[in-house]
Tab-separated table of C-alpha atoms and ligand atoms in Angstrom:
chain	number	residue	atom	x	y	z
A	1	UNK	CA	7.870	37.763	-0.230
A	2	UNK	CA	9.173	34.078	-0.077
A	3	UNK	CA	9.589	34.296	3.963
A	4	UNK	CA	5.804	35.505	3.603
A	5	UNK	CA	4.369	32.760	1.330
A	6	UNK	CA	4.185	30.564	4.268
A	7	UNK	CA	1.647	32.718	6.674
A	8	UNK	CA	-2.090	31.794	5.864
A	9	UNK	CA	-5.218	33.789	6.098
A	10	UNK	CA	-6.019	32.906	9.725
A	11	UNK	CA	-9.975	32.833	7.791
A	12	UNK	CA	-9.239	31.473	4.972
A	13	UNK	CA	-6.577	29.245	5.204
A	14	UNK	CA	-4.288	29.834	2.431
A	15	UNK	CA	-1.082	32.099	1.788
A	16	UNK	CA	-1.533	35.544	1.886
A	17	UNK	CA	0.949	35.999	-0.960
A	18	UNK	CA	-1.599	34.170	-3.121
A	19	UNK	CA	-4.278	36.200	-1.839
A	20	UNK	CA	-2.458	39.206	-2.918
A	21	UNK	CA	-3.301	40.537	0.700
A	22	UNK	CA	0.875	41.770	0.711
A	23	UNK	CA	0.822	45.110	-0.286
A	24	UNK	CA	4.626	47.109	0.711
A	25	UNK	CA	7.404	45.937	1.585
A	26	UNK	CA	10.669	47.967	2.399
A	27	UNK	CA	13.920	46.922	3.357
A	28	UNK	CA	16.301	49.217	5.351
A	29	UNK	CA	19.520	48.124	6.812
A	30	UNK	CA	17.652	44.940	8.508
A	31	UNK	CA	14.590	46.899	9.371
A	32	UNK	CA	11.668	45.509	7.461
A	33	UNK	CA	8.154	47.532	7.063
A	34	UNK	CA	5.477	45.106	5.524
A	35	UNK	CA	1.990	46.224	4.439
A	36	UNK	CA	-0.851	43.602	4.911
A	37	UNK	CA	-4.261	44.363	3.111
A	38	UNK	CA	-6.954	43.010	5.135
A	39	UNK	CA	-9.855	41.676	4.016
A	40	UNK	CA	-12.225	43.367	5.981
A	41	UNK	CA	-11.185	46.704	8.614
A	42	UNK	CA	-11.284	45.631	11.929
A	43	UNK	CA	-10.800	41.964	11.392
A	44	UNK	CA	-11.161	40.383	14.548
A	45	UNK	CA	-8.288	37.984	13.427
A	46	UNK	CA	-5.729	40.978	12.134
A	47	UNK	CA	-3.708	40.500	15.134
A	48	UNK	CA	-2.922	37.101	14.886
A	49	UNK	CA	-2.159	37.870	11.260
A	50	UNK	CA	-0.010	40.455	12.191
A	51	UNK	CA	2.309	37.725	14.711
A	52	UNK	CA	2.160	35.829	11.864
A	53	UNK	CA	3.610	37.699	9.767
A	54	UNK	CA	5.940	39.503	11.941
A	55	UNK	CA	7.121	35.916	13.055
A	56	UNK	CA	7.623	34.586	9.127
A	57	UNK	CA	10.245	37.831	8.295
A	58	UNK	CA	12.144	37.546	11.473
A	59	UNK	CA	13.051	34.151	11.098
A	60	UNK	CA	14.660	35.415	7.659
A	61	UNK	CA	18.414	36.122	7.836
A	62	UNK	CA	19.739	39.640	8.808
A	63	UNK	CA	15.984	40.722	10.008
A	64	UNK	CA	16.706	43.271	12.838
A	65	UNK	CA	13.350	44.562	13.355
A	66	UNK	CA	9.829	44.326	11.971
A	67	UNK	CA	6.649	46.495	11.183
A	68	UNK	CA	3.474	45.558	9.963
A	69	UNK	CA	1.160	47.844	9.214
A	70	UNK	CA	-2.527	47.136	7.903
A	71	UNK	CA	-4.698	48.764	5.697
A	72	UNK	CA	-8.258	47.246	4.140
A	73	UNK	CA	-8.662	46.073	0.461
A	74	UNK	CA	-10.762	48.166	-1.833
A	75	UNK	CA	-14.499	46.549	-2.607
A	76	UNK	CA	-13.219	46.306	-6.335
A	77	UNK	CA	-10.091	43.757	-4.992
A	78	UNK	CA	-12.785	41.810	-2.399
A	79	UNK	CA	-14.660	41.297	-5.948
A	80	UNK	CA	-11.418	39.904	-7.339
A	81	UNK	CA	-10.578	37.877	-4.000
A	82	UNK	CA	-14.122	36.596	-3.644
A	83	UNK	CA	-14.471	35.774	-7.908
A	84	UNK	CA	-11.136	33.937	-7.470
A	85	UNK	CA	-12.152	31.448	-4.461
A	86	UNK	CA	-15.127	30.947	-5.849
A	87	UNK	CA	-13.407	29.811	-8.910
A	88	UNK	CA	-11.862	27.966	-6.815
A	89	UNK	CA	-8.752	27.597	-9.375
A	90	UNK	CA	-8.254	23.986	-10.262
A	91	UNK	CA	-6.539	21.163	-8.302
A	92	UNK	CA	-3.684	21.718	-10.632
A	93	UNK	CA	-3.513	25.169	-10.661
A	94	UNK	CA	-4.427	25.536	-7.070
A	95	UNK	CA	-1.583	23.402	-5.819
A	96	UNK	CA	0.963	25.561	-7.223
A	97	UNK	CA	-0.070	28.833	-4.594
A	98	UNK	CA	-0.945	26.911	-1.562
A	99	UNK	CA	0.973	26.672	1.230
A	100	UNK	CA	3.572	23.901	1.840
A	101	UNK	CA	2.838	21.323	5.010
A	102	UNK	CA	5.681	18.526	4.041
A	103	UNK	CA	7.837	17.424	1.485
A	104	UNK	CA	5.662	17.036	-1.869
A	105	UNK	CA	2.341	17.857	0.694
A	106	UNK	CA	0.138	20.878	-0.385
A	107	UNK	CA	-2.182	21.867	2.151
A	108	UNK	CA	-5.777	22.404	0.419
A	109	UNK	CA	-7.820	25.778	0.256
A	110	UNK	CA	-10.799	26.558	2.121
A	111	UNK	CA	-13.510	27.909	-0.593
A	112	UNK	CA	-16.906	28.312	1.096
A	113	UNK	CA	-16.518	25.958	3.662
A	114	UNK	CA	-16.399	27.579	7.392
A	115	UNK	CA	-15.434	24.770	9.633
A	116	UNK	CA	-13.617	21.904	8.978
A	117	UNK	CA	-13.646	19.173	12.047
A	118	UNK	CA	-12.224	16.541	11.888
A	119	UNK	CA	-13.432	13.157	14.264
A	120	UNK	CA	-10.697	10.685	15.438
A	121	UNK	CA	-10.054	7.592	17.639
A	122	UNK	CA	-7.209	5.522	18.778
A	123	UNK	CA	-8.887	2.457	18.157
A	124	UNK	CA	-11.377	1.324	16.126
A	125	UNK	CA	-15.268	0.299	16.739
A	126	UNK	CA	-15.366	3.586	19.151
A	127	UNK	CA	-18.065	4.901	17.856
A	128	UNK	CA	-16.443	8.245	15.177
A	129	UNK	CA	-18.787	7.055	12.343
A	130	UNK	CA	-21.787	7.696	14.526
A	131	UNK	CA	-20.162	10.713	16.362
A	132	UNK	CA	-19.981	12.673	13.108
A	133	UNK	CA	-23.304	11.775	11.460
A	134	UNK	CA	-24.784	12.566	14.944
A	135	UNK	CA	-23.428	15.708	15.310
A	136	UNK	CA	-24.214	16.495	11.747
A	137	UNK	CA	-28.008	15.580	12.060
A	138	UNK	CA	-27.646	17.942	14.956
A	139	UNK	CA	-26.182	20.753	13.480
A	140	UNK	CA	-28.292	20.583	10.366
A	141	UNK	CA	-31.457	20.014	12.397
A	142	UNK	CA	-30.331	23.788	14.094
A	143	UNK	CA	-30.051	24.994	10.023
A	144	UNK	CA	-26.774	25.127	9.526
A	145	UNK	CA	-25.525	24.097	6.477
A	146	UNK	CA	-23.590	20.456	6.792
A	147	UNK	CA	-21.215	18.471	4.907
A	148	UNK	CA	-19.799	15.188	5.615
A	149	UNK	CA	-16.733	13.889	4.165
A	150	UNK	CA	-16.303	10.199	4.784
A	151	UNK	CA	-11.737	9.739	4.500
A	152	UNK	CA	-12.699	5.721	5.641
A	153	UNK	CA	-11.704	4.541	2.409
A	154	UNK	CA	-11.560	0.799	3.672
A	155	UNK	CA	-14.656	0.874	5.926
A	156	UNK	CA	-16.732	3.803	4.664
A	157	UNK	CA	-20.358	3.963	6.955
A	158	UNK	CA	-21.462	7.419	6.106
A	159	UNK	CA	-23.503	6.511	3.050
A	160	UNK	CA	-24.872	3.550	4.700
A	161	UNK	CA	-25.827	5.198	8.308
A	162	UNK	CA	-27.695	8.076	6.575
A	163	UNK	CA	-29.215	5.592	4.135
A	164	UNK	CA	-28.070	7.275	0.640
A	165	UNK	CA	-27.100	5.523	-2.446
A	166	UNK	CA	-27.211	8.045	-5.651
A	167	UNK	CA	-24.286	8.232	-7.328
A	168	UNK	CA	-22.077	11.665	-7.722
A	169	UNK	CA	-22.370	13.508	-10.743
A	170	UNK	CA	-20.378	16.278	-12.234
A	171	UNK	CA	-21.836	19.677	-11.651
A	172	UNK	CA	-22.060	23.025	-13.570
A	173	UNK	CA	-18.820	23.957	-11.969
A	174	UNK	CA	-17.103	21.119	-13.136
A	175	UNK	CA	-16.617	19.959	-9.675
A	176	UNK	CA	-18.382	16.379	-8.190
A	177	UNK	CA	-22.254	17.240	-6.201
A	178	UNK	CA	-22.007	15.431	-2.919
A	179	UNK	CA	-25.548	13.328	-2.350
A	180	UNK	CA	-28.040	14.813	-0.384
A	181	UNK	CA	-29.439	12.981	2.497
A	182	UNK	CA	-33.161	13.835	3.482
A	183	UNK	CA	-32.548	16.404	5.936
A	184	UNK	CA	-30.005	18.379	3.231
A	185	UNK	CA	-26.431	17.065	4.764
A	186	UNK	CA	-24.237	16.733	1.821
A	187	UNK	CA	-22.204	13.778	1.823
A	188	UNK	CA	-19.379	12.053	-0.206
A	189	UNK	CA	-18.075	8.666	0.265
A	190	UNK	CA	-16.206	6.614	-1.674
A	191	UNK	CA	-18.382	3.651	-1.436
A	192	UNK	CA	-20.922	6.068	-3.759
A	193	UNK	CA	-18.375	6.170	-6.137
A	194	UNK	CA	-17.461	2.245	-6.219
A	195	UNK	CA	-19.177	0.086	-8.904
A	196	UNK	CA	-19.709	-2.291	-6.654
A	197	UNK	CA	-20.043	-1.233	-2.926
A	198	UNK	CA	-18.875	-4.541	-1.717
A	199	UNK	CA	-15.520	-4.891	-3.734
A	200	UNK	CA	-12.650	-3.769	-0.546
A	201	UNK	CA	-10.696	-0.937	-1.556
A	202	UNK	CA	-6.716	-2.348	-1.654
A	203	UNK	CA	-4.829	0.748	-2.269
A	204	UNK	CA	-1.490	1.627	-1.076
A	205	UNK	CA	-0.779	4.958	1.051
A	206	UNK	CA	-0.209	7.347	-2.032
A	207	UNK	CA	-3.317	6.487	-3.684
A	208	UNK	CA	-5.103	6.979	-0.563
A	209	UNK	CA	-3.933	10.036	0.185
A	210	UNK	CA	-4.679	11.048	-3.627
A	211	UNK	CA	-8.484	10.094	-3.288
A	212	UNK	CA	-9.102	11.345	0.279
A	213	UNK	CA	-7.756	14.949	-0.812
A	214	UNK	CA	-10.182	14.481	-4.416
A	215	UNK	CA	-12.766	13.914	-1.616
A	216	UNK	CA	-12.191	17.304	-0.494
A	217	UNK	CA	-11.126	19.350	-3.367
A	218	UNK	CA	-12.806	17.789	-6.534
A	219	UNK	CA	-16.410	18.139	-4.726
A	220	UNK	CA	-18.448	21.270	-5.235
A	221	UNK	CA	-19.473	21.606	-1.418
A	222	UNK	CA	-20.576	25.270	-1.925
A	223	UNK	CA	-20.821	26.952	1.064
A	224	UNK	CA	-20.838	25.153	4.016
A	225	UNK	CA	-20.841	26.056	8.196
A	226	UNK	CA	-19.505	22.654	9.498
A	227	UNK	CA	-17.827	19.907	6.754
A	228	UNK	CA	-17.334	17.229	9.404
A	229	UNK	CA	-14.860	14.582	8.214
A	230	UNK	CA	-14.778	11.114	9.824
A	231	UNK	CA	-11.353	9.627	9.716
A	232	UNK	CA	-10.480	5.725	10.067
A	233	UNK	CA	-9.349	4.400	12.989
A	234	UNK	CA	-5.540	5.000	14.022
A	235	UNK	CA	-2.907	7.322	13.293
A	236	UNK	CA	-2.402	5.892	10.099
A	237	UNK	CA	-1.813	7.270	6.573
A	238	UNK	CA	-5.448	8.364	5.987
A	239	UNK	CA	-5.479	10.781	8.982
A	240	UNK	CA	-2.114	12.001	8.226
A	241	UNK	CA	-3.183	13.043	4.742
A	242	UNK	CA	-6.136	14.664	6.553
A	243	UNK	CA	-4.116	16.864	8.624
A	244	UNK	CA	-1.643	17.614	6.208
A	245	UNK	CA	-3.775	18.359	3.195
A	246	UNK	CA	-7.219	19.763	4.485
A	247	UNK	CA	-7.155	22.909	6.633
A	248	UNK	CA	-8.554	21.379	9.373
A	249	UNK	CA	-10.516	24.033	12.255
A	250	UNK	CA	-10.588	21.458	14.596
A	251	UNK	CA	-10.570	17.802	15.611
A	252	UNK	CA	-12.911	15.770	17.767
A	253	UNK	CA	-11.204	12.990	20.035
A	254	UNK	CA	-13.743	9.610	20.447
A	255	UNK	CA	-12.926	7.168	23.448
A	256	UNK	CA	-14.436	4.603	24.823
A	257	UNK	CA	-14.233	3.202	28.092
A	258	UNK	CA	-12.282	0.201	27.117
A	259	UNK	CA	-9.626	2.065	25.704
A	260	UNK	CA	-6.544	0.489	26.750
A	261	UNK	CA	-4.786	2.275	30.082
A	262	UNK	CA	-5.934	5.406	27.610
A	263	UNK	CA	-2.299	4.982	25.832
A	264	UNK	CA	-4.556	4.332	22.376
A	265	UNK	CA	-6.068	7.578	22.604
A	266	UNK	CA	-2.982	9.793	23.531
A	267	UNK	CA	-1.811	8.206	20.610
A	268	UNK	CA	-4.516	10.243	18.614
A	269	UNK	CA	-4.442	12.971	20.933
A	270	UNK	CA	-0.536	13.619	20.503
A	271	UNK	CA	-0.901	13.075	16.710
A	272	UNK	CA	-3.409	16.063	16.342
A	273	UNK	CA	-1.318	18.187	18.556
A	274	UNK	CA	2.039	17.150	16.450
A	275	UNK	CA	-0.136	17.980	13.531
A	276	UNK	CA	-1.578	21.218	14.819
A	277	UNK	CA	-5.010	19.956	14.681
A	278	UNK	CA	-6.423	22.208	17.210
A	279	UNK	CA	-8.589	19.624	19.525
A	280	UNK	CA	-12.062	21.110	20.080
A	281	UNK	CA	-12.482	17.983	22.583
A	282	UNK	CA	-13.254	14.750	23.746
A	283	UNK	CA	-16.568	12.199	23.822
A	284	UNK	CA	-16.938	9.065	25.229
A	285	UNK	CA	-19.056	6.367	23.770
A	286	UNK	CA	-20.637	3.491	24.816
A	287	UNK	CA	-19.927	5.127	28.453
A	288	UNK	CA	-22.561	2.903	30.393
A	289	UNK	CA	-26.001	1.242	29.418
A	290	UNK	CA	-28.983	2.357	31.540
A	291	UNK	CA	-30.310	-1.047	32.402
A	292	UNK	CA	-34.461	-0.779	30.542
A	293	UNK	CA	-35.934	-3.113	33.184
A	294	UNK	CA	-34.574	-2.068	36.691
A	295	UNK	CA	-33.074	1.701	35.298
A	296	UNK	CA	-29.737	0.678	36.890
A	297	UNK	CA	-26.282	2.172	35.308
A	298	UNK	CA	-24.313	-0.658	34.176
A	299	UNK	CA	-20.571	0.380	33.277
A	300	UNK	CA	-20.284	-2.555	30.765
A	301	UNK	CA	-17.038	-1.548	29.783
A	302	UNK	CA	-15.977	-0.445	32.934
A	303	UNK	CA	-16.392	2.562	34.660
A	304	UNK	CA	-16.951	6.116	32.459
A	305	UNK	CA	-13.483	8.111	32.671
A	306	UNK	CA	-13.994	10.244	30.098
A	307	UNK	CA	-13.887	13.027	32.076
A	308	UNK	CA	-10.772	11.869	33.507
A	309	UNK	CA	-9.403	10.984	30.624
A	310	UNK	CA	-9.824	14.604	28.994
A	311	UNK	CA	-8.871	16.353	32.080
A	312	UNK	CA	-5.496	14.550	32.402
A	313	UNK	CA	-4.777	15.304	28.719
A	314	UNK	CA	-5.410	18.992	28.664
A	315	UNK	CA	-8.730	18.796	26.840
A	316	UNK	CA	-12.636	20.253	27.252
A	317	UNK	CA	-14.624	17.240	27.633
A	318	UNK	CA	-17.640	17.318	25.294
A	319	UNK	CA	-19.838	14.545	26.799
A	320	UNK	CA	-20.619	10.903	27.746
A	321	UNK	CA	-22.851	9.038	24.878
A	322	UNK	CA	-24.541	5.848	26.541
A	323	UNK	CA	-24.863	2.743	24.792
A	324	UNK	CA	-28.041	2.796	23.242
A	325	UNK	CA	-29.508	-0.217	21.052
A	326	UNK	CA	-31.595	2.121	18.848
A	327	UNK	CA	-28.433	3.688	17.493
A	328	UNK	CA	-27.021	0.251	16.563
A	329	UNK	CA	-30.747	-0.068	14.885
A	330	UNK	CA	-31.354	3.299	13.476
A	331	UNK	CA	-27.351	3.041	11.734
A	332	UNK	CA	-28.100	-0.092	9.851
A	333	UNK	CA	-31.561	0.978	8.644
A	334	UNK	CA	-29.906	4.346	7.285
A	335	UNK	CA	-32.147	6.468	10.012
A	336	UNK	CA	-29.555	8.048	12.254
A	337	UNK	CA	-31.247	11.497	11.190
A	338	UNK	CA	-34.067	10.625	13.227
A	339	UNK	CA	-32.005	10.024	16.496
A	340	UNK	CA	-31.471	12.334	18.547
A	341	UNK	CA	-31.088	12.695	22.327
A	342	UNK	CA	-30.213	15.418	25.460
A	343	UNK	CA	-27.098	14.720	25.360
A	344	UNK	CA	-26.449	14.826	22.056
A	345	UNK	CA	-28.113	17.858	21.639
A	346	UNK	CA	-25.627	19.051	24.782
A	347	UNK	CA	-22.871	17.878	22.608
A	348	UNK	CA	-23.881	19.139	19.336
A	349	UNK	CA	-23.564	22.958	21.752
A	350	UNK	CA	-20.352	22.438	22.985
A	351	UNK	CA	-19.028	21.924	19.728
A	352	UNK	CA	-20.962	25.005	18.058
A	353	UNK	CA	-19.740	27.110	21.069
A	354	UNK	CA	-16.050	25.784	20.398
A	355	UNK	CA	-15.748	26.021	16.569
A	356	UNK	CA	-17.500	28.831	15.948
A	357	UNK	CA	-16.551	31.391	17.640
A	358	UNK	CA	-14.990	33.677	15.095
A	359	UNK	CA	-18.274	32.765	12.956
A	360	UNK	CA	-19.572	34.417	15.504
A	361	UNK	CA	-17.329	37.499	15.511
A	362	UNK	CA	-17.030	37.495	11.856
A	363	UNK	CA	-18.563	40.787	10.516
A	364	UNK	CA	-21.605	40.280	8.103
A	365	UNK	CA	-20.485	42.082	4.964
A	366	UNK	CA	-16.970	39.314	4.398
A	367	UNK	CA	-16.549	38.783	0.883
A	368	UNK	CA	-17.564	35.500	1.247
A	369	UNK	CA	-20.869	33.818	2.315
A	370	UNK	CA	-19.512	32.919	5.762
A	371	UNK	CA	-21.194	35.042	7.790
A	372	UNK	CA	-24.707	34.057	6.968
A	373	UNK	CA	-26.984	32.938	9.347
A	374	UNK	CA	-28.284	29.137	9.588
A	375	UNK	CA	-32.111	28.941	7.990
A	376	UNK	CA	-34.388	27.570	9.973
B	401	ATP	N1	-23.648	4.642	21.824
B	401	ATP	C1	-23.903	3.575	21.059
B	401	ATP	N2	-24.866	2.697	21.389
B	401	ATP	C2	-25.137	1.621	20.619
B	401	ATP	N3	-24.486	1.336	19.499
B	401	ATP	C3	-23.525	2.163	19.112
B	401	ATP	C4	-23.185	3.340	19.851
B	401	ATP	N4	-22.187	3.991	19.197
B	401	ATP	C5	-21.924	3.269	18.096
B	401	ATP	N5	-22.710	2.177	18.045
B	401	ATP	C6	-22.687	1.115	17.022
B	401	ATP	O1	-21.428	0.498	17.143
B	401	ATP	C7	-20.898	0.172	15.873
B	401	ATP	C8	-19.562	0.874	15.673
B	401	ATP	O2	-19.776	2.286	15.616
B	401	ATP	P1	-19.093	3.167	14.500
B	401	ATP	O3	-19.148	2.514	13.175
B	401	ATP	O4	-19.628	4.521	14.630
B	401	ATP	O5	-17.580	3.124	15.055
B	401	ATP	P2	-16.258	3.660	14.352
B	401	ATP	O6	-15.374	4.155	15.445
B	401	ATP	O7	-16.602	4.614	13.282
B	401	ATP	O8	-15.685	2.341	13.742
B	401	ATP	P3	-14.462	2.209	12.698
B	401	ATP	O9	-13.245	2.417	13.529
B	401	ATP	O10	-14.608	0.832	12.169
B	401	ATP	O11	-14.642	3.289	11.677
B	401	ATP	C9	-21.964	0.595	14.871
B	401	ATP	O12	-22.750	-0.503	14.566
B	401	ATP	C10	-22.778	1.634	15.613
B	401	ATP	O13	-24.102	1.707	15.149
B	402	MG	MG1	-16.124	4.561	11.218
């Protein structure tokens, strides 16, 4: 059962000892049978479970062979599964049954929220604040539901970009309410928090890491498709405590052009892969500026290699963003939900094709409001 406390709900994303999802297990002269209650027959995901698994009890001592067999919880126990995430359990209680990532690191459940995507740069100034909102206006504007979780503690542009100011208050379920924007994207920042927006925040890595995961966990997102979180720039501690504490679905790698010899962004790159943050992609920003007199592509940070870039590192490239002086404009008046263009509406696809795919293959009656269909 210990061996087995490390293997997470491929869906859910937390041990499937906690979930109670273990059902048998017998013991025979090195030959292990193990029973795995699924949460739903037919789950697209049971065979990766099922490596899982079988992987976790080999690697114990004196394991000569392994079975797993599946069988399907009863309605009565998806009641119990589904009344126990929606509880939630608190931080306190909740770090005690999830699953361990490093020393003294818990990783974080999933609750309602579907896809977790992270956006992350070498360097700074690429272009990740305006990446996520973007792609959030996108996917909301397609009726998905949307979060955005702003981990910038020192530079946080979320609020500011989608022009909200309200403060967070405590909700019925005892957990913060992100702020609404006007299209419905839920967002939490720390600079909504702050008394005084302006004051820097000086905090050393342990507090940061503390507030970015209260981000996550103390807010009452309900039940989100996409909660897109935009990291600072780097490999510092704020992404680390992202990948290590929020079960990320997927991470989105921003260049741009100027990106030195591309060494900055392998940096990222091989820090998501080291982390297992499965990389959904690349974009480039500020890839070239269509000239508005003579319609001539200028390459003012030298020529686009995006595509280049992405191929030679093993990833799908999602698209080239030009440099456009309306989003410069539309960011600092708080309007970015009123951009929109081709190509991010191209990228805003790639990325629903990419991340949701077992959304897709999910089967409607999961015990948890993942399967349901964006409103219009
Ligand atoms: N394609 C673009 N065209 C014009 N302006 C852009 C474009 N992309 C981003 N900007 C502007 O460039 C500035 C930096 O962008 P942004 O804040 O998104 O970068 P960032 O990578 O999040 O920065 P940081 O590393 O500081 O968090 C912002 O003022 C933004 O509005
Ligand atoms: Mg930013």
């Amino acid at each position: 059962m210990e061996g087995l406390r490390t293997v997470l709900d491929p869906e859910i994303g937390r041990s499937i000892v906690d979930l109670k999802m273990v059902r048998d297990i017998a013991i025979d002269d090195g030959r292990v049978n193990v029973k795995i209650a699924l949460t739903v027959a037919h789950c697209p995901l049971a065979k990766t479970l099922q490596t899982d698994v079988e992987n976790a009890v080999r690697k114990i001592e004196g394991v000569r062979s392994v079975k797993v067999e599946t069988t399907t919880m009863t309605r009565k126990e998806l009641e119990e599964l589904k009344a126990m995430m929606h509880a939630g359990a608190s931080p306190a209680a909740f770090q005690k049954s999830s699953s361990a990532v490093g020393p003294g690191i818990e990783r974080l459940g999933k609750r309602g929220v579907r896809n977790i995507i992270a956006v992350m740069s070498g360097k700074g100034g690429v272009g990740k604040s305006f990446v996520t909102s973007m792609l959030a206006s996108e996917l909301r504007r397609r009726g998905y539901e949307v979060g955005v979780l702003d981990a910038d503690l020192t530079g946080p542009s979320i609020a500011k970009v989608f022009g909200v100011t309200g403060k967070p208050y405590k909700g019925p379920s005892g957990g913060i309410m992100p702020i609404k924007t006007k299209t419905g994207i839920k967002v939490m920042s720390i600079n909504l928090i702050l008394e005084d927006p302006n004051m820097p925040v000086v905090w050393r890595g342990p507090i940061v890491n503390s507030v970015i995961r209260q981000l996550y966990w103390d807010v009452d997102w309900g039940d989100l498709h996409y909660l897109l979180v935009d990291l600072p720039p780097g490999t510092s501690d704020a992404p680390l405590t992202v990948f290590q504490s929020l079960p990320l679905d997927g991470v989105i790698i921003v260049s741009s052009p100027q990106d030195l010899a591309s060494m900055i962004v392998t940096k990222a790159v091989n820090m998501a892969k080291k982390m297992n943050g499965p990389i959904l992609g690349l974009v480039e920003n500020m890839s070239y500026l269509d000239c508005p007199h003579c319609g001539k592509r200028i390459g003012l940070f030298g020529q686009p290699r995006g595509k280049n870039l992405a191929q030679g590192l093993g990833l799908p490239f999602l698209g080239a963003i030009p440099l456009d002086p309306i989003i410069a404009q539309m960011s600092d008046e708080g309007r970015i939900e009123d951009y929109s263009s081709p190509i991010i509406t191209t990228i805003a696809d790639e990325l629903r094709i990419r991340a949701t795919k077992q959304v897709e293959q999910l089967p409607h009656n999961l015990p948890i409001a993942w399967s349901v269909e964006p409103t219009p």
